[in-house]
Structures are given as C-alpha cells and as structure tokens.
Amino acid sequence: MMNTPQQVKNPSSSLKSRFITRFLGALTKITAEDPISSSSPTRIFQRYRRIKVASNKSMAYSVRSRRIWSRAMLSRFRSRRSAFSGRRSSVKTTNCTTSPPPALIKVTINEKKTAKGGLDMQTDELRELVPGGEAMDVCNLLDETAHYIKCLTTQVQVMRKIVDFYHLSK
Amino acid sequence: MSSRRSRSRQSGASRITDDQIIDLVSKLQQLIPELRGRRPDKVSASKVLQETCNYIRSLHREVDGLSDRLSQLLASTDTDSDQAAIIRSLLM
C-alpha cells in the first residue's frame, strides 16, 4: 500500500535546499580544481561531465536511501568508484560514466497492446529510464517514476537559475 | 475497493488492484506538462506511459544541456564560496 505522507514541513523545499547546497558545493570544488583561465575544449568537456555527475549525485544524495531509484543510483556510483580504484566488483560496470546504458536495438511495441496486462509490456521502456526500474513491480515503478520526475524537474529548475545568474553577471 | 481476486499472488509483492494502478497513472499524468490539463479518463494509460518516457528523456537532455552551459560559463568565472552564498540566497 502506498503511503502518502503529508508532513507539516513541505518536504520538497527541504529536498530542494539540500540539493542546492550539495550541488553548489560540488560546483565550487570543480572550479577550484580547474585553472580558471583554462578554456580548452578538453577541459570544458571534462568539466561538463563532472558537473553532470555532480548534479545527479547531489540529487541522489539529497534523497538518500528513501527511494528505490535513489538507492539504485547511489549503488551505481559506488560500484563505479570501486571499479576505478582497481577492485573488481560483482556489479557490472558501464564504460561510460555519464551517459545511459548503450541503447539496445529494440523495437518498442506501442501500437500492439496485449489483451491482458498490457501495462507490463509498455513499462519496459520506462524501466530503462528510471534507475532500478528493472526490478520494481508496476505499483512501485509508477510511484518511483513520479518522485523521480519531481526530482529531475527540481534539478533542472535549480540549474537554470544558476546558469541565469552566471549569465547575468558577465 | 476493487474486489477482484482473480489475480494470483505475485512473487514477493502483494496483490495489486486495478484501482491502485489507475490512481498512480493519473497521479503521473498530472506531472507531465503535455497531459496535465486533460481529464484522466480521456487519457489512456499507455499514452501516459509513453509521454512519461518522452518527458524523462527530455529532462535528461535538459540536465545535459545545462551542464554543458555551466561548464562554459564557469570556465571564465571565478567561483568562490561568496558567490555560492549569493546564489544560495537567490535560490532558496
């Protein structure tokens, strides 16, 4: 059964502020470790990747282990880290650190719905997009997706404002 | 409450009722800009799922694009903790 917590404090604003604090901290670190005057394409690309990871990480850490998707993301980050340090982990590691898993050549059957339980077939696509989606039952998948979308929109919202800020201060 | 008992117990999960699924799907629908204003009974579940996937992908792309822009803006900006404090106050 799904519980719908209605806490006295607005939970999403504290999530947002946790994300902001973490993400800004990460940005400060990223720019501190990079020579300011450096603007070579390679540098900028590396920075882009670090920023993207920082954004996703900051959100996942802000949600902590309260959600299946955030737990899945956090364990992904940890397994990546241990892979880089040379230890072999049992979890399969992806080669690329920031992009989603390589697209399988798969035909998504949309026009043809099965008579019964048509929902199961159509959740395949969604399962690939939501971290940890493969193992969730339909109920959890839908619930987790809703939360995941809320978090993504918060990420985007905050990042846009930061971009605007820097844009205006130039 | 739905009194359907035809479904056998699924592995590890409690029986999921159709009402629960309908509930969750309409909740999802409200989050998607494309479908937000429309009446839940007018939008099929498969449409909601499809649009959800599209929306998530577009959000991923936005994060991507914004990360890219930030990487270029930060290249020529001196970010320190003072700036971070300013931004934080603007965003909160």
PDB file of C-alpha atoms in Angstrom:
ATOM      1  CA  MET A   1       0.000   0.000   0.000  1.00  0.00           C
ATOM      2  CA  MET A   2       1.249   3.377  -0.844  1.00  0.00           C
ATOM      3  CA  ASN A   3       1.508   5.823   1.971  1.00  0.00           C
ATOM      4  CA  THR A   4       1.080   9.443   1.092  1.00  0.00           C
ATOM      5  CA  PRO A   5       2.930  11.387   3.734  1.00  0.00           C
ATOM      6  CA  GLN A   6       1.714  14.874   4.294  1.00  0.00           C
ATOM      7  CA  GLN A   7       4.325  16.259   6.581  1.00  0.00           C
ATOM      8  CA  VAL A   8       3.915  19.548   8.346  1.00  0.00           C
ATOM      9  CA  LYS A   9       7.009  20.932   6.690  1.00  0.00           C
ATOM     10  CA  ASN A  10       6.968  20.956   2.939  1.00  0.00           C
ATOM     11  CA  PRO A  11       9.297  18.065   2.167  1.00  0.00           C
ATOM     12  CA  SER A  12      10.101  19.157  -1.339  1.00  0.00           C
ATOM     13  CA  SER A  13      11.512  22.520  -0.319  1.00  0.00           C
ATOM     14  CA  SER A  14      13.964  20.955   2.062  1.00  0.00           C
ATOM     15  CA  LEU A  15      14.902  18.455  -0.612  1.00  0.00           C
ATOM     16  CA  LYS A  16      15.484  21.371  -2.933  1.00  0.00           C
ATOM     17  CA  SER A  17      17.630  23.222  -0.442  1.00  0.00           C
ATOM     18  CA  ARG A  18      19.677  20.089   0.269  1.00  0.00           C
ATOM     19  CA  PHE A  19      20.229  19.693  -3.429  1.00  0.00           C
ATOM     20  CA  ILE A  20      21.212  23.334  -3.861  1.00  0.00           C
ATOM     21  CA  THR A  21      23.732  23.190  -1.047  1.00  0.00           C
ATOM     22  CA  ARG A  22      25.293  19.990  -2.323  1.00  0.00           C
ATOM     23  CA  PHE A  23      25.371  20.993  -5.933  1.00  0.00           C
ATOM     24  CA  LEU A  24      26.821  24.441  -5.290  1.00  0.00           C
ATOM     25  CA  GLY A  25      29.442  22.832  -3.101  1.00  0.00           C
ATOM     26  CA  ALA A  26      30.330  20.484  -5.924  1.00  0.00           C
ATOM     27  CA  LEU A  27      30.495  23.325  -8.443  1.00  0.00           C
ATOM     28  CA  THR A  28      32.777  25.307  -6.180  1.00  0.00           C
ATOM     29  CA  LYS A  29      35.032  22.301  -5.893  1.00  0.00           C
ATOM     30  CA  ILE A  30      35.054  21.654  -9.610  1.00  0.00           C
ATOM     31  CA  THR A  31      36.002  25.195 -10.495  1.00  0.00           C
ATOM     32  CA  ALA A  32      38.574  25.331  -7.714  1.00  0.00           C
ATOM     33  CA  GLU A  33      40.348  22.303  -9.068  1.00  0.00           C
ATOM     34  CA  ASP A  34      40.482  23.751 -12.531  1.00  0.00           C
ATOM     35  CA  PRO A  35      42.605  26.677 -13.626  1.00  0.00           C
ATOM     36  CA  ILE A  36      40.173  29.480 -14.196  1.00  0.00           C
ATOM     37  CA  SER A  37      41.742  30.697 -17.352  1.00  0.00           C
ATOM     38  CA  SER A  38      41.718  27.276 -18.870  1.00  0.00           C
ATOM     39  CA  SER A  39      39.137  27.038 -21.575  1.00  0.00           C
ATOM     40  CA  SER A  40      40.462  24.300 -23.792  1.00  0.00           C
ATOM     41  CA  PRO A  41      37.763  22.113 -25.320  1.00  0.00           C
ATOM     42  CA  THR A  42      39.000  19.040 -23.480  1.00  0.00           C
ATOM     43  CA  ARG A  43      38.892  20.827 -20.168  1.00  0.00           C
ATOM     44  CA  ILE A  44      35.456  22.156 -20.827  1.00  0.00           C
ATOM     45  CA  PHE A  45      34.236  18.716 -21.798  1.00  0.00           C
ATOM     46  CA  GLN A  46      35.652  17.177 -18.656  1.00  0.00           C
ATOM     47  CA  ARG A  47      34.072  19.920 -16.655  1.00  0.00           C
ATOM     48  CA  TYR A  48      30.736  19.303 -18.333  1.00  0.00           C
ATOM     49  CA  ARG A  49      30.905  15.668 -17.389  1.00  0.00           C
ATOM     50  CA  ARG A  50      31.852  16.394 -13.821  1.00  0.00           C
ATOM     51  CA  ILE A  51      29.055  18.917 -13.483  1.00  0.00           C
ATOM     52  CA  LYS A  52      26.524  16.497 -14.849  1.00  0.00           C
ATOM     53  CA  VAL A  53      27.602  13.742 -12.497  1.00  0.00           C
ATOM     54  CA  ALA A  54      27.629  16.237  -9.642  1.00  0.00           C
ATOM     55  CA  SER A  55      24.076  17.236 -10.445  1.00  0.00           C
ATOM     56  CA  ASN A  56      22.789  13.671 -10.463  1.00  0.00           C
ATOM     57  CA  LYS A  57      24.828  12.703  -7.463  1.00  0.00           C
ATOM     58  CA  SER A  58      23.711  15.725  -5.490  1.00  0.00           C
ATOM     59  CA  MET A  59      20.103  14.857  -6.085  1.00  0.00           C
ATOM     60  CA  ALA A  60      20.548  11.181  -5.279  1.00  0.00           C
ATOM     61  CA  TYR A  61      22.353  12.020  -2.064  1.00  0.00           C
ATOM     62  CA  SER A  62      19.734  14.550  -1.127  1.00  0.00           C
ATOM     63  CA  VAL A  63      17.047  11.917  -1.437  1.00  0.00           C
ATOM     64  CA  ARG A  64      19.315   9.440   0.345  1.00  0.00           C
ATOM     65  CA  SER A  65      18.046   5.904   0.619  1.00  0.00           C
ATOM     66  CA  ARG A  66      14.408   6.827   0.948  1.00  0.00           C
ATOM     67  CA  ARG A  67      13.613   5.788  -2.579  1.00  0.00           C
ATOM     68  CA  ILE A  68      14.316   2.722  -4.667  1.00  0.00           C
ATOM     69  CA  TRP A  69      15.578   4.852  -7.539  1.00  0.00           C
ATOM     70  CA  SER A  70      17.941   6.841  -5.367  1.00  0.00           C
ATOM     71  CA  ARG A  71      19.319   3.707  -3.769  1.00  0.00           C
ATOM     72  CA  ALA A  72      19.895   2.252  -7.219  1.00  0.00           C
ATOM     73  CA  MET A  73      21.700   5.388  -8.322  1.00  0.00           C
ATOM     74  CA  LEU A  74      23.830   5.548  -5.204  1.00  0.00           C
ATOM     75  CA  SER A  75      24.919   1.938  -5.562  1.00  0.00           C
ATOM     76  CA  ARG A  76      25.775   2.658  -9.202  1.00  0.00           C
ATOM     77  CA  PHE A  77      28.039   5.472  -8.121  1.00  0.00           C
ATOM     78  CA  ARG A  78      29.681   3.313  -5.514  1.00  0.00           C
ATOM     79  CA  SER A  79      30.323   0.446  -7.860  1.00  0.00           C
ATOM     80  CA  ARG A  80      31.783   2.836 -10.392  1.00  0.00           C
ATOM     81  CA  ARG A  81      34.093   4.218  -7.787  1.00  0.00           C
ATOM     82  CA  SER A  82      35.332   0.817  -6.737  1.00  0.00           C
ATOM     83  CA  ALA A  83      35.822  -0.147 -10.367  1.00  0.00           C
ATOM     84  CA  PHE A  84      38.027   2.861 -10.888  1.00  0.00           C
ATOM     85  CA  SER A  85      40.107   2.031  -7.875  1.00  0.00           C
ATOM     86  CA  GLY A  86      41.000  -1.273  -9.441  1.00  0.00           C
ATOM     87  CA  ARG A  87      38.846  -3.586  -7.389  1.00  0.00           C
ATOM     88  CA  ARG A  88      36.573  -5.878  -9.270  1.00  0.00           C
ATOM     89  CA  SER A  89      33.045  -5.669  -8.053  1.00  0.00           C
ATOM     90  CA  SER A  90      30.359  -8.170  -8.797  1.00  0.00           C
ATOM     91  CA  VAL A  91      28.109  -5.467 -10.089  1.00  0.00           C
ATOM     92  CA  LYS A  92      28.514  -4.907 -13.768  1.00  0.00           C
ATOM     93  CA  THR A  93      30.125  -1.604 -14.561  1.00  0.00           C
ATOM     94  CA  THR A  94      29.464   0.570 -17.532  1.00  0.00           C
ATOM     95  CA  ASN A  95      32.271   2.024 -19.594  1.00  0.00           C
ATOM     96  CA  CYS A  96      30.852   5.477 -19.903  1.00  0.00           C
ATOM     97  CA  THR A  97      30.396   7.302 -16.674  1.00  0.00           C
ATOM     98  CA  THR A  98      27.705   9.734 -17.547  1.00  0.00           C
ATOM     99  CA  SER A  99      25.605   8.560 -20.405  1.00  0.00           C
ATOM    100  CA  PRO A 100      22.845   5.990 -20.037  1.00  0.00           C
ATOM    101  CA  PRO A 101      23.478   2.340 -20.964  1.00  0.00           C
ATOM    102  CA  PRO A 102      24.043   1.793 -24.679  1.00  0.00           C
ATOM    103  CA  ALA A 103      20.769   1.620 -26.491  1.00  0.00           C
ATOM    104  CA  LEU A 104      19.823  -1.896 -27.366  1.00  0.00           C
ATOM    105  CA  ILE A 105      18.352  -2.425 -30.742  1.00  0.00           C
ATOM    106  CA  LYS A 106      14.865  -2.975 -29.568  1.00  0.00           C
ATOM    107  CA  VAL A 107      11.547  -2.430 -31.156  1.00  0.00           C
ATOM    108  CA  THR A 108       9.173  -0.859 -28.717  1.00  0.00           C
ATOM    109  CA  ILE A 109       5.780  -2.307 -29.340  1.00  0.00           C
ATOM    110  CA  ASN A 110       3.414   0.521 -28.797  1.00  0.00           C
ATOM    111  CA  GLU A 111       0.635   0.062 -31.247  1.00  0.00           C
ATOM    112  CA  LYS A 112       0.095  -3.536 -30.300  1.00  0.00           C
ATOM    113  CA  LYS A 113      -1.200  -3.904 -26.781  1.00  0.00           C
ATOM    114  CA  THR A 114      -1.683  -7.290 -25.297  1.00  0.00           C
ATOM    115  CA  ALA A 115      -5.234  -8.016 -24.308  1.00  0.00           C
ATOM    116  CA  LYS A 116      -4.439  -8.718 -20.702  1.00  0.00           C
ATOM    117  CA  GLY A 117      -1.901  -6.863 -18.637  1.00  0.00           C
ATOM    118  CA  GLY A 118      -0.981  -4.577 -21.491  1.00  0.00           C
ATOM    119  CA  LEU A 119       0.689  -2.428 -18.943  1.00  0.00           C
ATOM    120  CA  ASP A 120       3.504  -4.903 -18.427  1.00  0.00           C
ATOM    121  CA  MET A 121       4.760  -4.621 -21.969  1.00  0.00           C
ATOM    122  CA  GLN A 122       4.623  -0.893 -22.018  1.00  0.00           C
ATOM    123  CA  THR A 123       6.558  -0.479 -18.814  1.00  0.00           C
ATOM    124  CA  ASP A 124       9.685  -1.891 -20.446  1.00  0.00           C
ATOM    125  CA  GLU A 125      10.701   1.459 -21.801  1.00  0.00           C
ATOM    126  CA  LEU A 126      10.034   3.198 -18.528  1.00  0.00           C
ATOM    127  CA  ARG A 127      12.021   0.633 -16.603  1.00  0.00           C
ATOM    128  CA  GLU A 128      15.098   1.538 -18.560  1.00  0.00           C
ATOM    129  CA  LEU A 129      14.732   5.208 -17.787  1.00  0.00           C
ATOM    130  CA  VAL A 130      14.125   5.028 -14.069  1.00  0.00           C
ATOM    131  CA  PRO A 131      17.123   3.881 -12.006  1.00  0.00           C
ATOM    132  CA  GLY A 132      16.416   0.476 -10.506  1.00  0.00           C
ATOM    133  CA  GLY A 133      13.305   0.163 -12.603  1.00  0.00           C
ATOM    134  CA  GLU A 134      14.009  -3.340 -13.833  1.00  0.00           C
ATOM    135  CA  ALA A 135      13.281  -4.964 -10.507  1.00  0.00           C
ATOM    136  CA  MET A 136      10.249  -2.950  -9.464  1.00  0.00           C
ATOM    137  CA  ASP A 137       6.692  -4.125  -9.575  1.00  0.00           C
ATOM    138  CA  VAL A 138       4.278  -1.936 -11.514  1.00  0.00           C
ATOM    139  CA  CYS A 139       2.985  -0.096  -8.466  1.00  0.00           C
ATOM    140  CA  ASN A 140       6.424   0.825  -7.257  1.00  0.00           C
ATOM    141  CA  LEU A 141       7.541   1.701 -10.748  1.00  0.00           C
ATOM    142  CA  LEU A 142       4.751   4.240 -11.174  1.00  0.00           C
ATOM    143  CA  ASP A 143       5.262   5.687  -7.732  1.00  0.00           C
ATOM    144  CA  GLU A 144       9.038   5.887  -8.087  1.00  0.00           C
ATOM    145  CA  THR A 145       8.677   7.440 -11.526  1.00  0.00           C
ATOM    146  CA  ALA A 146       6.538  10.216 -10.116  1.00  0.00           C
ATOM    147  CA  HIS A 147       9.132  11.028  -7.484  1.00  0.00           C
ATOM    148  CA  TYR A 148      11.990  10.711  -9.940  1.00  0.00           C
ATOM    149  CA  ILE A 149      10.309  13.210 -12.272  1.00  0.00           C
ATOM    150  CA  LYS A 150       9.785  15.654  -9.416  1.00  0.00           C
ATOM    151  CA  CYS A 151      13.457  15.439  -8.567  1.00  0.00           C
ATOM    152  CA  LEU A 152      14.569  15.851 -12.156  1.00  0.00           C
ATOM    153  CA  THR A 153      12.433  18.958 -12.563  1.00  0.00           C
ATOM    154  CA  THR A 154      13.938  20.384  -9.387  1.00  0.00           C
ATOM    155  CA  GLN A 155      17.400  19.705 -10.757  1.00  0.00           C
ATOM    156  CA  VAL A 156      16.581  21.453 -13.996  1.00  0.00           C
ATOM    157  CA  GLN A 157      14.930  24.375 -12.229  1.00  0.00           C
ATOM    158  CA  VAL A 158      17.916  24.992  -9.993  1.00  0.00           C
ATOM    159  CA  MET A 159      20.476  24.552 -12.736  1.00  0.00           C
ATOM    160  CA  ARG A 160      18.613  27.007 -14.946  1.00  0.00           C
ATOM    161  CA  LYS A 161      18.684  29.626 -12.219  1.00  0.00           C
ATOM    162  CA  ILE A 162      22.398  29.128 -11.705  1.00  0.00           C
ATOM    163  CA  VAL A 163      23.001  29.493 -15.419  1.00  0.00           C
ATOM    164  CA  ASP A 164      20.947  32.674 -15.452  1.00  0.00           C
ATOM    165  CA  PHE A 165      22.898  34.031 -12.524  1.00  0.00           C
ATOM    166  CA  TYR A 166      26.234  33.484 -14.205  1.00  0.00           C
ATOM    167  CA  HIS A 167      24.930  34.711 -17.479  1.00  0.00           C
ATOM    168  CA  LEU A 168      23.791  37.976 -15.973  1.00  0.00           C
ATOM    169  CA  SER A 169      26.959  38.552 -14.049  1.00  0.00           C
ATOM    170  CA  LYS A 170      29.043  38.607 -17.199  1.00  0.00           C
TER     171      LYS A 170
ATOM    172  CA  MET B   1     -12.355  -1.005  -3.278  1.00  0.00           C
ATOM    173  CA  SER B   2     -11.939  -3.471  -6.051  1.00  0.00           C
ATOM    174  CA  SER B   3     -12.924  -6.940  -5.064  1.00  0.00           C
ATOM    175  CA  ARG B   4     -11.084  -8.722  -7.830  1.00  0.00           C
ATOM    176  CA  ARG B   5      -9.374 -11.779  -6.600  1.00  0.00           C
ATOM    177  CA  SER B   6      -8.656 -13.411  -9.874  1.00  0.00           C
ATOM    178  CA  ARG B   7      -5.011 -12.467  -9.784  1.00  0.00           C
ATOM    179  CA  SER B   8      -2.797 -14.938  -8.092  1.00  0.00           C
ATOM    180  CA  ARG B   9      -0.238 -13.679  -5.695  1.00  0.00           C
ATOM    181  CA  GLN B  10       2.737 -12.219  -7.462  1.00  0.00           C
ATOM    182  CA  SER B  11       6.186 -13.168  -6.395  1.00  0.00           C
ATOM    183  CA  GLY B  12       7.198 -11.138  -3.395  1.00  0.00           C
ATOM    184  CA  ALA B  13       4.603  -8.429  -3.911  1.00  0.00           C
ATOM    185  CA  SER B  14       1.148  -8.055  -2.511  1.00  0.00           C
ATOM    186  CA  ARG B  15      -1.800  -8.189  -4.842  1.00  0.00           C
ATOM    187  CA  ILE B  16      -2.030  -5.067  -6.915  1.00  0.00           C
ATOM    188  CA  THR B  17      -5.514  -3.794  -7.593  1.00  0.00           C
ATOM    189  CA  ASP B  18      -6.575  -2.080 -10.769  1.00  0.00           C
ATOM    190  CA  ASP B  19      -7.731   0.905  -8.752  1.00  0.00           C
ATOM    191  CA  GLN B  20      -4.270   1.410  -7.361  1.00  0.00           C
ATOM    192  CA  ILE B  21      -2.797   1.388 -10.844  1.00  0.00           C
ATOM    193  CA  ILE B  22      -5.398   3.802 -12.164  1.00  0.00           C
ATOM    194  CA  ASP B  23      -4.668   6.049  -9.216  1.00  0.00           C
ATOM    195  CA  LEU B  24      -0.942   6.015  -9.802  1.00  0.00           C
ATOM    196  CA  VAL B  25      -1.267   6.556 -13.522  1.00  0.00           C
ATOM    197  CA  SER B  26      -3.458   9.604 -13.062  1.00  0.00           C
ATOM    198  CA  LYS B  27      -1.041  10.932 -10.468  1.00  0.00           C
ATOM    199  CA  LEU B  28       1.705  10.547 -13.049  1.00  0.00           C
ATOM    200  CA  GLN B  29      -0.391  12.249 -15.668  1.00  0.00           C
ATOM    201  CA  GLN B  30      -0.564  15.395 -13.565  1.00  0.00           C
ATOM    202  CA  LEU B  31       3.208  15.669 -13.591  1.00  0.00           C
ATOM    203  CA  ILE B  32       3.544  15.669 -17.346  1.00  0.00           C
ATOM    204  CA  PRO B  33       3.088  19.075 -18.936  1.00  0.00           C
ATOM    205  CA  GLU B  34       1.763  17.525 -22.137  1.00  0.00           C
ATOM    206  CA  LEU B  35      -1.096  15.813 -20.410  1.00  0.00           C
ATOM    207  CA  ARG B  36      -1.619  17.816 -17.281  1.00  0.00           C
ATOM    208  CA  GLY B  37      -4.824  19.652 -18.143  1.00  0.00           C
ATOM    209  CA  ARG B  38      -6.610  16.731 -19.700  1.00  0.00           C
ATOM    210  CA  ARG B  39      -9.215  14.658 -17.927  1.00  0.00           C
ATOM    211  CA  PRO B  40      -7.756  11.431 -16.593  1.00  0.00           C
ATOM    212  CA  ASP B  41     -10.498   9.328 -18.093  1.00  0.00           C
ATOM    213  CA  LYS B  42      -9.764  10.734 -21.516  1.00  0.00           C
ATOM    214  CA  VAL B  43      -6.129   9.745 -21.495  1.00  0.00           C
ATOM    215  CA  SER B  44      -5.161   6.119 -21.816  1.00  0.00           C
ATOM    216  CA  ALA B  45      -2.618   4.554 -19.506  1.00  0.00           C
ATOM    217  CA  SER B  46      -0.392   3.674 -22.410  1.00  0.00           C
ATOM    218  CA  LYS B  47      -0.425   7.277 -23.534  1.00  0.00           C
ATOM    219  CA  VAL B  48       0.591   8.378 -20.070  1.00  0.00           C
ATOM    220  CA  LEU B  49       3.436   5.876 -20.037  1.00  0.00           C
ATOM    221  CA  GLN B  50       4.627   6.926 -23.440  1.00  0.00           C
ATOM    222  CA  GLU B  51       4.568  10.594 -22.588  1.00  0.00           C
ATOM    223  CA  THR B  52       6.256   9.869 -19.282  1.00  0.00           C
ATOM    224  CA  CYS B  53       9.136   8.235 -21.108  1.00  0.00           C
ATOM    225  CA  ASN B  54       9.383  11.153 -23.510  1.00  0.00           C
ATOM    226  CA  TYR B  55       9.298  13.615 -20.655  1.00  0.00           C
ATOM    227  CA  ILE B  56      12.011  11.841 -18.681  1.00  0.00           C
ATOM    228  CA  ARG B  57      14.207  11.750 -21.740  1.00  0.00           C
ATOM    229  CA  SER B  58      13.697  15.446 -22.335  1.00  0.00           C
ATOM    230  CA  LEU B  59      14.563  16.175 -18.710  1.00  0.00           C
ATOM    231  CA  HIS B  60      17.742  14.151 -19.066  1.00  0.00           C
ATOM    232  CA  ARG B  61      18.605  16.173 -22.142  1.00  0.00           C
ATOM    233  CA  GLU B  62      17.972  19.388 -20.269  1.00  0.00           C
ATOM    234  CA  VAL B  63      20.284  18.379 -17.458  1.00  0.00           C
ATOM    235  CA  ASP B  64      22.822  17.557 -20.114  1.00  0.00           C
ATOM    236  CA  GLY B  65      22.457  20.868 -21.877  1.00  0.00           C
ATOM    237  CA  LEU B  66      22.534  22.876 -18.660  1.00  0.00           C
ATOM    238  CA  SER B  67      25.645  21.032 -17.501  1.00  0.00           C
ATOM    239  CA  ASP B  68      27.210  21.935 -20.788  1.00  0.00           C
ATOM    240  CA  ARG B  69      26.326  25.612 -20.437  1.00  0.00           C
ATOM    241  CA  LEU B  70      27.552  25.689 -16.871  1.00  0.00           C
ATOM    242  CA  SER B  71      30.857  24.184 -17.898  1.00  0.00           C
ATOM    243  CA  GLN B  72      31.362  27.010 -20.366  1.00  0.00           C
ATOM    244  CA  LEU B  73      30.153  29.749 -18.066  1.00  0.00           C
ATOM    245  CA  LEU B  74      32.352  28.551 -15.242  1.00  0.00           C
ATOM    246  CA  ALA B  75      35.354  28.478 -17.469  1.00  0.00           C
ATOM    247  CA  SER B  76      35.537  32.214 -17.387  1.00  0.00           C
ATOM    248  CA  THR B  77      34.124  32.873 -13.975  1.00  0.00           C
ATOM    249  CA  ASP B  78      35.768  32.857 -10.626  1.00  0.00           C
ATOM    250  CA  THR B  79      33.565  30.852  -8.359  1.00  0.00           C
ATOM    251  CA  ASP B  80      34.202  31.043  -4.700  1.00  0.00           C
ATOM    252  CA  SER B  81      32.242  30.492  -1.572  1.00  0.00           C
ATOM    253  CA  ASP B  82      30.952  34.072  -1.572  1.00  0.00           C
ATOM    254  CA  GLN B  83      29.361  33.567  -4.897  1.00  0.00           C
ATOM    255  CA  ALA B  84      27.923  30.292  -3.726  1.00  0.00           C
ATOM    256  CA  ALA B  85      26.329  32.088  -0.795  1.00  0.00           C
ATOM    257  CA  ILE B  86      24.768  34.659  -3.107  1.00  0.00           C
ATOM    258  CA  ILE B  87      23.368  32.030  -5.376  1.00  0.00           C
ATOM    259  CA  ARG B  88      22.070  30.045  -2.480  1.00  0.00           C
ATOM    260  CA  SER B  89      20.169  33.024  -1.188  1.00  0.00           C
ATOM    261  CA  LEU B  90      18.696  33.611  -4.607  1.00  0.00           C
ATOM    262  CA  LEU B  91      17.576  30.067  -4.997  1.00  0.00           C
ATOM    263  CA  MET B  92      16.129  29.310  -1.602  1.00  0.00           C
TER     264      MET B  92
END
